[in-house]
mmCIF file of C-alpha atoms in Angstrom:
data_model
loop_
_atom_site.group_PDB
_atom_site.id
_atom_site.type_symbol
_atom_site.label_atom_id
_atom_site.label_comp_id
_atom_site.label_asym_id
_atom_site.label_seq_id
_atom_site.Cartn_x
_atom_site.Cartn_y
_atom_site.Cartn_z
ATOM 1 C CA MET A 231 0.000 0.000 0.000
ATOM 2 C CA ILE A 232 2.763 2.429 1.004
ATOM 3 C CA GLU A 233 4.732 1.425 -2.100
ATOM 4 C CA SER A 234 1.701 2.135 -4.317
ATOM 5 C CA CYS A 235 1.321 5.577 -2.739
ATOM 6 C CA ARG A 236 5.008 6.282 -3.376
ATOM 7 C CA ILE A 237 4.659 5.355 -7.062
ATOM 8 C CA VAL A 238 1.511 7.475 -7.501
ATOM 9 C CA ALA A 239 3.150 10.431 -5.722
ATOM 10 C CA GLY A 240 6.261 10.030 -7.899
ATOM 11 C CA ILE A 241 4.191 10.100 -11.089
ATOM 12 C CA ALA A 242 2.250 13.139 -9.849
ATOM 13 C CA ILE A 243 5.487 15.024 -9.082
ATOM 14 C CA GLN A 244 6.938 14.065 -12.485
ATOM 15 C CA ASN A 245 3.774 15.251 -14.253
ATOM 16 C CA ALA A 246 3.836 18.524 -12.318
ATOM 17 C CA LEU A 247 7.477 19.126 -13.270
ATOM 18 C CA GLU A 248 6.796 18.359 -16.935
ATOM 19 C CA TYR A 249 3.775 20.691 -16.903
ATOM 20 C CA LYS A 250 5.900 23.458 -15.364
ATOM 21 C CA GLU A 251 8.568 22.926 -18.025
ATOM 22 C CA ARG A 252 5.936 23.043 -20.816
ATOM 23 C CA ILE A 253 4.594 26.326 -19.411
ATOM 24 C CA ARG A 254 8.133 27.728 -19.233
ATOM 25 C CA ARG A 255 8.838 26.742 -22.864
ATOM 26 C CA HIS A 256 5.506 28.134 -24.001
ATOM 27 C CA ARG A 257 6.251 31.499 -22.346
ATOM 28 C CA LEU A 258 9.766 31.539 -23.807
ATOM 29 C CA ASN A 259 8.347 30.802 -27.251
ATOM 30 C CA GLU A 260 5.829 33.636 -26.857
ATOM 31 C CA GLN A 261 8.647 36.012 -25.905
ATOM 32 C CA LEU A 262 10.640 34.938 -28.979
ATOM 33 C CA LEU A 263 7.626 35.564 -31.205
ATOM 34 C CA VAL A 264 7.284 39.052 -29.711
ATOM 35 C CA ALA A 265 11.010 39.646 -30.284
ATOM 36 C CA ARG A 266 10.599 38.478 -33.901
ATOM 37 C CA ASP A 267 7.722 40.902 -34.478
ATOM 38 C CA ILE A 268 9.642 43.795 -32.936
ATOM 39 C CA GLN A 269 12.719 43.034 -35.015
ATOM 40 C CA SER A 270 10.645 42.668 -38.141
ATOM 41 C CA ASP A 271 9.455 46.251 -37.514
ATOM 42 C CA PHE A 272 13.114 47.343 -37.464
ATOM 43 C CA MET A 273 13.412 46.413 -41.127
ATOM 44 C CA PRO A 274 11.948 49.145 -43.310
ATOM 45 C CA SER A 275 8.694 48.122 -45.022
ATOM 46 C CA ILE A 276 9.078 50.775 -47.712
ATOM 47 C CA LEU A 277 12.471 52.142 -48.657
ATOM 48 C CA PRO A 278 12.816 55.722 -49.869
ATOM 49 C CA TRP A 279 14.179 55.961 -53.413
ATOM 50 C CA PRO A 280 16.827 58.502 -54.197
ATOM 51 C CA ASP A 281 16.290 60.416 -57.463
ATOM 52 C CA GLY A 282 17.282 58.259 -60.401
ATOM 53 C CA PHE A 283 17.608 54.987 -58.425
ATOM 54 C CA ARG A 284 15.316 52.185 -57.312
ATOM 55 C CA VAL A 285 16.196 50.391 -54.088
ATOM 56 C CA ALA A 286 14.842 47.219 -52.484
ATOM 57 C CA GLY A 287 15.841 45.137 -49.470
ATOM 58 C CA LYS A 288 14.926 41.723 -48.126
ATOM 59 C CA SER A 289 15.924 39.818 -44.992
ATOM 60 C CA GLU A 290 15.246 36.430 -43.373
ATOM 61 C CA PRO A 291 16.511 35.499 -39.896
ATOM 62 C CA ALA A 292 17.857 31.955 -39.445
ATOM 63 C CA LEU A 293 16.131 31.679 -36.060
ATOM 64 C CA TYR A 294 13.300 33.759 -34.587
ATOM 65 C CA VAL A 295 15.513 36.831 -34.659
ATOM 66 C CA GLY A 296 18.788 37.604 -36.362
ATOM 67 C CA GLY A 297 21.784 39.889 -36.611
ATOM 68 C CA ASP A 298 21.381 41.180 -40.177
ATOM 69 C CA TYR A 299 20.217 44.698 -40.915
ATOM 70 C CA TYR A 300 19.606 46.939 -43.912
ATOM 71 C CA ASP A 301 18.163 50.383 -44.219
ATOM 72 C CA VAL A 302 18.008 53.525 -46.326
ATOM 73 C CA VAL A 303 17.631 56.772 -44.369
ATOM 74 C CA ARG A 304 17.162 60.355 -45.488
ATOM 75 C CA GLN A 305 19.890 62.758 -44.356
ATOM 76 C CA PRO A 306 19.234 66.415 -43.392
ATOM 77 C CA CYS A 307 20.695 67.557 -46.728
ATOM 78 C CA GLY A 308 17.970 65.568 -48.523
ATOM 79 C CA GLY A 309 20.264 62.824 -49.768
ATOM 80 C CA LEU A 310 19.936 59.184 -48.744
ATOM 81 C CA ILE A 311 22.386 56.937 -46.956
ATOM 82 C CA ALA A 312 22.085 53.140 -47.128
ATOM 83 C CA ILE A 313 23.572 50.356 -45.036
ATOM 84 C CA ILE A 314 23.694 46.574 -45.020
ATOM 85 C CA ALA A 315 25.212 44.984 -41.928
ATOM 86 C CA ASP A 316 25.821 41.511 -40.521
ATOM 87 C CA VAL A 317 26.442 40.988 -36.798
ATOM 88 C CA SER A 318 28.589 37.928 -36.099
ATOM 89 C CA GLY A 319 26.757 34.989 -34.555
ATOM 90 C CA LYS A 320 23.065 34.233 -34.600
ATOM 91 C CA GLY A 321 19.910 34.488 -32.536
ATOM 92 C CA ILE A 322 19.217 36.690 -29.527
ATOM 93 C CA GLN A 323 22.795 37.819 -28.932
ATOM 94 C CA ALA A 324 23.226 38.968 -32.543
ATOM 95 C CA ALA A 325 19.753 40.542 -32.559
ATOM 96 C CA MET A 326 20.484 42.621 -29.451
ATOM 97 C CA ARG A 327 23.664 43.955 -31.017
ATOM 98 C CA MET A 328 21.821 44.616 -34.265
ATOM 99 C CA SER A 329 19.399 46.865 -32.353
ATOM 100 C CA ALA A 330 22.343 48.891 -31.037
ATOM 101 C CA VAL A 331 23.831 49.170 -34.550
ATOM 102 C CA ARG A 332 20.496 50.319 -35.962
ATOM 103 C CA ALA A 333 20.048 52.990 -33.259
ATOM 104 C CA ALA A 334 23.595 54.272 -33.768
ATOM 105 C CA PHE A 335 23.183 54.312 -37.568
ATOM 106 C CA TYR A 336 19.958 56.322 -37.293
ATOM 107 C CA SER A 337 21.636 58.934 -35.098
ATOM 108 C CA LEU A 338 24.685 59.158 -37.351
ATOM 109 C CA SER A 339 22.575 59.430 -40.496
ATOM 110 C CA GLN A 340 21.292 62.775 -39.209
ATOM 111 C CA LEU A 341 24.794 64.248 -39.122
ATOM 112 C CA GLY A 342 25.014 64.297 -42.922
ATOM 113 C CA LEU A 343 28.301 62.403 -43.002
ATOM 114 C CA GLY A 344 29.711 60.389 -45.886
ATOM 115 C CA PRO A 345 29.755 56.570 -45.727
ATOM 116 C CA GLY A 346 33.394 56.340 -44.560
ATOM 117 C CA GLU A 347 32.962 58.687 -41.603
ATOM 118 C CA THR A 348 29.617 57.071 -40.767
ATOM 119 C CA LEU A 349 31.304 53.657 -40.483
ATOM 120 C CA ALA A 350 34.202 55.129 -38.489
ATOM 121 C CA ARG A 351 31.831 56.629 -35.910
ATOM 122 C CA LEU A 352 29.613 53.552 -35.894
ATOM 123 C CA ASN A 353 32.736 51.500 -35.177
ATOM 124 C CA ASN A 354 33.715 53.633 -32.201
ATOM 125 C CA SER A 355 30.186 53.614 -30.821
ATOM 126 C CA ILE A 356 30.010 49.809 -30.638
ATOM 127 C CA SER A 357 33.680 48.885 -30.083
ATOM 128 C CA GLU A 358 33.676 48.735 -26.324
ATOM 129 C CA MET A 359 30.539 46.574 -26.122
ATOM 130 C CA SER A 360 31.624 44.275 -28.920
ATOM 131 C CA ARG A 361 35.089 43.485 -27.567
ATOM 132 C CA GLN A 362 33.580 42.139 -24.371
ATOM 133 C CA PHE A 363 31.636 39.471 -26.270
ATOM 134 C CA GLY A 364 33.957 38.837 -29.237
ATOM 135 C CA GLN A 365 31.287 40.119 -31.579
ATOM 136 C CA PHE A 366 31.878 42.176 -34.692
ATOM 137 C CA VAL A 367 29.807 43.671 -37.464
ATOM 138 C CA THR A 368 30.602 43.677 -41.165
ATOM 139 C CA ALA A 369 28.920 46.472 -43.079
ATOM 140 C CA CYS A 370 28.696 48.334 -46.370
ATOM 141 C CA CYS A 371 27.494 51.913 -46.290
ATOM 142 C CA LEU A 372 26.780 54.091 -49.334
ATOM 143 C CA VAL A 373 25.310 57.362 -50.518
ATOM 144 C CA PHE A 374 23.726 57.975 -53.919
ATOM 145 C CA ASP A 375 25.002 60.346 -56.599
ATOM 146 C CA ALA A 376 22.659 60.123 -59.604
ATOM 147 C CA PRO A 377 24.018 63.156 -61.515
ATOM 148 C CA ASN A 378 27.364 61.392 -61.725
ATOM 149 C CA ASP A 379 25.892 57.911 -62.309
ATOM 150 C CA ARG A 380 27.465 56.455 -59.198
ATOM 151 C CA VAL A 381 27.218 55.601 -55.533
ATOM 152 C CA ILE A 382 29.945 56.345 -53.001
ATOM 153 C CA MET A 383 30.629 53.294 -50.829
ATOM 154 C CA ALA A 384 32.712 52.334 -47.812
ATOM 155 C CA SER A 385 33.140 48.805 -46.488
ATOM 156 C CA ALA A 386 33.941 47.389 -43.067
ATOM 157 C CA GLY A 387 35.057 43.834 -43.823
ATOM 158 C CA HIS A 388 31.862 43.122 -45.756
ATOM 159 C CA GLU A 389 31.320 40.873 -48.776
ATOM 160 C CA SER A 390 32.202 42.590 -52.070
ATOM 161 C CA PRO A 391 29.093 43.861 -53.872
ATOM 162 C CA LEU A 392 28.099 42.586 -57.306
ATOM 163 C CA ARG A 393 27.496 44.963 -60.195
ATOM 164 C CA TYR A 394 25.725 44.190 -63.444
ATOM 165 C CA SER A 395 26.383 46.046 -66.677
ATOM 166 C CA LYS A 396 25.444 45.003 -70.204
ATOM 167 C CA SER A 397 29.070 45.224 -71.305
ATOM 168 C CA ASN A 398 30.616 43.153 -68.482
ATOM 169 C CA GLY A 399 27.712 41.132 -67.097
ATOM 170 C CA ALA A 400 27.994 40.405 -63.365
ATOM 171 C CA GLU A 401 31.266 41.289 -61.666
ATOM 172 C CA PHE A 402 32.454 41.714 -58.102
ATOM 173 C CA ILE A 403 33.478 45.228 -57.125
ATOM 174 C CA GLU A 404 36.600 44.764 -55.051
ATOM 175 C CA VAL A 405 37.354 47.631 -52.677
ATOM 176 C CA GLU A 406 40.037 47.873 -50.026
ATOM 177 C CA GLY A 407 37.684 48.064 -47.062
ATOM 178 C CA GLY A 408 38.565 48.444 -43.393
ATOM 179 C CA LEU A 409 38.205 46.063 -40.460
ATOM 180 C CA PRO A 410 34.755 44.932 -39.353
ATOM 181 C CA LEU A 411 33.092 47.250 -36.852
ATOM 182 C CA GLY A 412 33.678 46.624 -33.174
ATOM 183 C CA LEU A 413 37.125 45.033 -33.260
ATOM 184 C CA ARG A 414 39.488 48.024 -33.058
ATOM 185 C CA SER A 415 38.790 51.668 -32.220
ATOM 186 C CA ASP A 416 39.673 54.656 -34.399
ATOM 187 C CA GLN A 417 39.621 52.972 -37.788
ATOM 188 C CA VAL A 418 39.599 54.783 -41.132
ATOM 189 C CA TYR A 419 37.163 53.628 -43.831
ATOM 190 C CA GLU A 420 38.060 54.750 -47.341
ATOM 191 C CA GLU A 421 35.295 55.828 -49.710
ATOM 192 C CA TYR A 422 35.089 54.465 -53.244
ATOM 193 C CA PRO A 423 32.946 55.644 -56.157
ATOM 194 C CA ILE A 424 31.115 52.795 -57.892
ATOM 195 C CA ALA A 425 29.690 53.550 -61.320
ATOM 196 C CA ILE A 426 26.062 52.568 -61.800
ATOM 197 C CA GLY A 427 24.607 53.994 -64.962
ATOM 198 C CA PRO A 428 21.200 53.518 -66.585
ATOM 199 C CA GLY A 429 20.403 49.826 -67.084
ATOM 200 C CA GLU A 430 22.962 48.775 -64.460
ATOM 201 C CA SER A 431 22.408 47.372 -60.993
ATOM 202 C CA LEU A 432 24.161 46.639 -57.716
ATOM 203 C CA PHE A 433 23.615 43.745 -55.335
ATOM 204 C CA LEU A 434 24.819 43.877 -51.734
ATOM 205 C CA TYR A 435 24.326 40.827 -49.549
ATOM 206 C CA THR A 436 25.261 39.037 -46.351
ATOM 207 C CA ASP A 437 27.053 35.696 -46.310
ATOM 208 C CA GLY A 438 23.872 33.892 -45.263
ATOM 209 C CA ILE A 439 23.014 33.829 -48.976
ATOM 210 C CA THR A 440 26.155 32.011 -50.095
ATOM 211 C CA ASP A 441 26.137 29.856 -46.934
ATOM 212 C CA ALA A 442 22.501 28.693 -47.284
ATOM 213 C CA MET A 443 22.463 24.888 -47.191
ATOM 214 C CA ASN A 444 20.192 22.320 -48.794
ATOM 215 C CA ASP A 445 19.098 18.970 -47.328
ATOM 216 C CA ASP A 446 22.392 17.412 -48.454
ATOM 217 C CA LYS A 447 24.278 20.093 -46.486
ATOM 218 C CA GLU A 448 25.666 21.607 -49.683
ATOM 219 C CA ARG A 449 25.955 25.387 -49.676
ATOM 220 C CA PHE A 450 24.297 27.696 -52.224
ATOM 221 C CA GLY A 451 27.744 29.157 -52.850
ATOM 222 C CA VAL A 452 29.132 32.155 -54.693
ATOM 223 C CA GLU A 453 28.680 30.757 -58.223
ATOM 224 C CA ARG A 454 24.929 30.117 -57.861
ATOM 225 C CA MET A 455 24.466 33.565 -56.331
ATOM 226 C CA VAL A 456 26.341 35.285 -59.200
ATOM 227 C CA GLU A 457 24.353 33.280 -61.746
ATOM 228 C CA SER A 458 21.049 34.137 -60.075
ATOM 229 C CA PHE A 459 21.985 37.839 -59.924
ATOM 230 C CA GLU A 460 23.116 37.915 -63.546
ATOM 231 C CA GLN A 461 19.972 36.215 -64.829
ATOM 232 C CA ASN A 462 17.703 38.668 -63.001
ATOM 233 C CA ALA A 463 19.818 41.837 -62.948
ATOM 234 C CA GLN A 464 17.802 43.578 -65.646
ATOM 235 C CA LYS A 465 14.604 43.336 -63.611
ATOM 236 C CA SER A 466 13.699 45.993 -61.054
ATOM 237 C CA ALA A 467 15.565 45.851 -57.728
ATOM 238 C CA ALA A 468 12.468 44.429 -55.983
ATOM 239 C CA GLU A 469 11.866 41.766 -58.653
ATOM 240 C CA LEU A 470 15.542 40.834 -58.630
ATOM 241 C CA LEU A 471 15.437 40.182 -54.865
ATOM 242 C CA ASP A 472 12.198 38.192 -55.148
ATOM 243 C CA LYS A 473 13.797 35.951 -57.774
ATOM 244 C CA VAL A 474 17.055 35.421 -55.844
ATOM 245 C CA PHE A 475 15.166 34.576 -52.637
ATOM 246 C CA GLU A 476 12.806 32.248 -54.552
ATOM 247 C CA GLU A 477 15.827 30.375 -55.892
ATOM 248 C CA LEU A 478 17.290 30.189 -52.396
ATOM 249 C CA GLU A 479 14.009 28.796 -51.019
ATOM 250 C CA THR A 480 13.877 26.197 -53.780
ATOM 251 C CA TYR A 481 17.524 25.268 -53.236
ATOM 252 C CA LYS A 482 17.297 24.818 -49.484
ATOM 253 C CA GLY A 483 14.118 22.713 -49.704
ATOM 254 C CA ASP A 484 13.041 21.598 -46.226
ATOM 255 C CA ALA A 485 16.381 22.443 -44.613
ATOM 256 C CA PRO A 486 16.366 25.339 -42.123
ATOM 257 C CA TRP A 487 18.231 28.539 -42.972
ATOM 258 C CA SER A 488 21.772 28.037 -41.710
ATOM 259 C CA ASP A 489 22.371 31.769 -41.186
ATOM 260 C CA ASP A 490 20.509 35.077 -41.379
ATOM 261 C CA LEU A 491 20.340 36.219 -44.993
ATOM 262 C CA THR A 492 19.845 39.718 -46.308
ATOM 263 C CA ALA A 493 20.257 41.555 -49.595
ATOM 264 C CA LEU A 494 19.966 45.115 -50.795
ATOM 265 C CA ALA A 495 19.519 45.756 -54.526
ATOM 266 C CA ILE A 496 19.883 49.037 -56.385
ATOM 267 C CA ASP A 497 19.046 49.704 -60.017
ATOM 268 C CA ARG A 498 18.688 52.738 -62.232
ATOM 269 C CA GLY A 499 15.490 51.754 -64.003
ATOM 270 C CA ASP A 500 15.320 53.761 -67.206
ATOM 271 C CA GLY A 501 17.767 56.243 -65.695
ATOM 272 C CA GLY A 502 15.151 58.932 -65.118
ATOM 273 C CA SER A 503 13.679 60.151 -61.866
ATOM 274 C CA SER A 504 11.613 57.590 -60.032
ATOM 275 C CA MET B 739 34.417 19.323 -35.309
ATOM 276 C CA GLU B 740 37.333 17.230 -34.089
ATOM 277 C CA VAL B 741 40.391 18.676 -32.390
ATOM 278 C CA LYS B 742 43.711 16.891 -31.936
ATOM 279 C CA ARG B 743 46.190 18.477 -29.608
ATOM 280 C CA ASN B 744 49.969 18.330 -29.318
ATOM 281 C CA VAL B 745 51.397 20.106 -26.282
ATOM 282 C CA THR B 746 55.052 20.903 -25.595
ATOM 283 C CA ASP B 747 56.643 23.386 -23.174
ATOM 284 C CA GLU B 748 56.916 26.025 -25.918
ATOM 285 C CA GLN B 749 53.944 25.339 -28.143
ATOM 286 C CA VAL B 750 50.430 23.969 -28.277
ATOM 287 C CA THR B 751 49.183 22.785 -31.665
ATOM 288 C CA LEU B 752 45.474 22.232 -32.171
ATOM 289 C CA THR B 753 44.623 20.467 -35.430
ATOM 290 C CA ILE B 754 41.016 20.971 -36.444
ATOM 291 C CA THR B 755 38.915 18.773 -38.691
ATOM 292 C CA GLY B 756 35.438 19.842 -39.823
ATOM 293 C CA GLU B 757 33.717 23.136 -39.096
ATOM 294 C CA ILE B 758 34.149 25.899 -36.532
ATOM 295 C CA GLU B 759 30.646 27.282 -36.135
ATOM 296 C CA VAL B 760 28.338 28.646 -33.487
ATOM 297 C CA TYR B 761 27.136 25.247 -32.228
ATOM 298 C CA SER B 762 30.548 23.575 -31.986
ATOM 299 C CA LEU B 763 32.249 26.695 -30.657
ATOM 300 C CA PRO B 764 31.674 26.348 -26.868
ATOM 301 C CA ASP B 765 33.784 23.158 -26.567
ATOM 302 C CA PHE B 766 36.540 24.607 -28.728
ATOM 303 C CA THR B 767 36.445 27.877 -26.772
ATOM 304 C CA ARG B 768 36.923 26.045 -23.468
ATOM 305 C CA LEU B 769 39.833 24.029 -24.862
ATOM 306 C CA ALA B 770 41.639 26.938 -26.563
ATOM 307 C CA GLU B 771 41.194 29.315 -23.615
ATOM 308 C CA SER B 772 42.655 26.720 -21.241
ATOM 309 C CA PHE B 773 46.022 27.490 -22.873
ATOM 310 C CA VAL B 774 45.898 31.231 -22.126
ATOM 311 C CA GLY B 775 48.794 31.814 -19.739
ATOM 312 C CA GLY B 776 50.418 28.561 -20.911
ATOM 313 C CA PRO B 777 53.007 27.815 -23.636
ATOM 314 C CA LYS B 778 54.326 30.777 -25.654
ATOM 315 C CA ASN B 779 52.771 29.791 -28.988
ATOM 316 C CA LEU B 780 49.291 28.525 -29.748
ATOM 317 C CA VAL B 781 49.149 27.126 -33.271
ATOM 318 C CA ILE B 782 45.857 26.205 -34.881
ATOM 319 C CA ASP B 783 46.393 23.927 -37.868
ATOM 320 C CA MET B 784 43.526 24.509 -40.312
ATOM 321 C CA LYS B 785 44.538 22.110 -43.061
ATOM 322 C CA GLU B 786 41.378 20.031 -42.574
ATOM 323 C CA LEU B 787 39.077 22.947 -41.710
ATOM 324 C CA GLU B 788 36.033 22.877 -43.994
ATOM 325 C CA TYR B 789 34.197 25.985 -42.816
ATOM 326 C CA ILE B 790 34.327 28.763 -40.262
ATOM 327 C CA ASP B 791 31.390 31.062 -39.483
ATOM 328 C CA SER B 792 31.384 34.584 -38.075
ATOM 329 C CA SER B 793 31.144 33.340 -34.473
ATOM 330 C CA GLY B 794 34.342 31.359 -35.058
ATOM 331 C CA LEU B 795 36.085 34.380 -36.557
ATOM 332 C CA GLY B 796 35.031 36.557 -33.611
ATOM 333 C CA PHE B 797 36.345 33.983 -31.167
ATOM 334 C CA LEU B 798 39.746 33.810 -32.917
ATOM 335 C CA VAL B 799 40.130 37.596 -32.639
ATOM 336 C CA THR B 800 39.202 37.488 -28.945
ATOM 337 C CA LEU B 801 41.607 34.578 -28.380
ATOM 338 C CA HIS B 802 44.367 36.462 -30.236
ATOM 339 C CA ASP B 803 43.851 39.536 -28.018
ATOM 340 C CA ARG B 804 43.820 37.506 -24.802
ATOM 341 C CA LEU B 805 46.995 35.639 -25.773
ATOM 342 C CA GLU B 806 48.792 38.862 -26.748
ATOM 343 C CA ARG B 807 47.899 40.375 -23.375
ATOM 344 C CA SER B 808 49.519 37.440 -21.616
ATOM 345 C CA GLY B 809 52.638 37.597 -23.808
ATOM 346 C CA GLN B 810 51.652 34.660 -26.039
ATOM 347 C CA HIS B 811 51.108 34.364 -29.767
ATOM 348 C CA LEU B 812 48.353 32.845 -31.900
ATOM 349 C CA LYS B 813 49.256 31.440 -35.306
ATOM 350 C CA LEU B 814 46.787 30.047 -37.827
ATOM 351 C CA THR B 815 48.606 27.681 -40.163
ATOM 352 C CA ASN B 816 47.929 25.633 -43.307
ATOM 353 C CA MET B 817 44.827 27.656 -44.088
ATOM 354 C CA PRO B 818 43.062 26.325 -47.212
ATOM 355 C CA ASN B 819 42.110 28.825 -49.922
ATOM 356 C CA HIS B 820 38.367 28.699 -49.256
ATOM 357 C CA VAL B 821 39.044 29.680 -45.633
ATOM 358 C CA VAL B 822 41.649 32.308 -46.604
ATOM 359 C CA ARG B 823 38.927 33.962 -48.699
ATOM 360 C CA VAL B 824 36.819 34.530 -45.565
ATOM 361 C CA PHE B 825 39.744 36.095 -43.672
ATOM 362 C CA LYS B 826 40.558 38.355 -46.628
ATOM 363 C CA ILE B 827 36.950 39.544 -47.112
ATOM 364 C CA THR B 828 36.660 40.425 -43.429
ATOM 365 C CA ARG B 829 40.187 41.899 -43.417
ATOM 366 C CA LEU B 830 41.012 39.768 -40.382
ATOM 367 C CA ASP B 831 44.185 38.756 -42.221
ATOM 368 C CA ARG B 832 45.429 42.187 -41.114
ATOM 369 C CA ILE B 833 45.063 41.315 -37.422
ATOM 370 C CA LEU B 834 45.802 37.601 -37.280
ATOM 371 C CA ASP B 835 49.008 35.749 -38.117
ATOM 372 C CA ILE B 836 48.090 33.460 -41.014
ATOM 373 C CA THR B 837 49.989 31.071 -43.250
ATOM 374 C CA VAL B 838 48.309 29.641 -46.304
ATOM 375 C CA LEU B 839 48.233 25.929 -47.111
ATOM 376 C CA GLU B 840 50.825 25.269 -49.813
ATOM 377 C CA PRO B 841 49.460 23.364 -52.808
ATOM 378 C CA THR B 842 50.738 19.787 -52.875
ATOM 379 C CA THR B 843 53.193 19.047 -55.681
ATOM 380 C CA THR B 844 52.655 15.899 -57.698
#
């Protein structure tokens, strides 16, 4: 009789513990969903277009939340400044740092600085926090210059952008960028003009695109990305991104995203004002 | 990820096979950091490294800084070209001591 009571009590305690754990997981999941919604609001739903350019961005976190970020913000002078950034790591830790990067970028965008100085100040604003956790941020920042058929870009250890022109097809634009943000204070980020005339386009991306894996654990890779960009580069920036992300979805199949993935596309349309 | 270690008074060599990425990083972090304050040189042999993600890169920079502060040196050796590409894109080749894997002669 006593033994039976012990067994019943044991089962009851076990059930109570499991119930408590389920409640805890449910609450955690709810919090992650809230975090996902908040972060999704961080990404701009409509990007402003600078005169003579069309711009589109797209982002998918690998987990509920991620460390990628893109934006286009109007400066006090009326011009626009764009950024694409990738915080090292994944999940909550990367997402928290991404929020700090976004806040700092918004503040800096109102100072009317060029992309190089913007990255330099962004670097100093996050360096101290980043060093503590071994985190860094790669980023490309650019401003638009339609009258001269170009953008002015600076890079902090970020993937080289792709450019499409009818004469050369797709090609990587190699620039001598600086260190990723957050690793060393007081860095200088050189600015480079990148020609983008009528009928041409630019594609900036995070490494989650090339690192996306399929069910066989094979990565999407640089070659597939270049091919996808080249095949769709003459579409509008928004259509180009839709096509690239569709191909990524098809490629990965049922596999989860292995990393956050983000892209920013810029095209000139017919070269006139948008 | 598999790690083989060879420890002498002057040098620790960690030979890595597989991937350094966010999920395998904690074990590797514990192992590598256990040598901070130890032998003068910490060598990470990357000949068999297939992939390193941004968490892995961030850890190597942190490890490098910690070792330098305690008078030690981190060296990344036999780095295959596909891994070198990642260090060049991120410009971490400017901070870290890297030697590239020599192509085998036939």
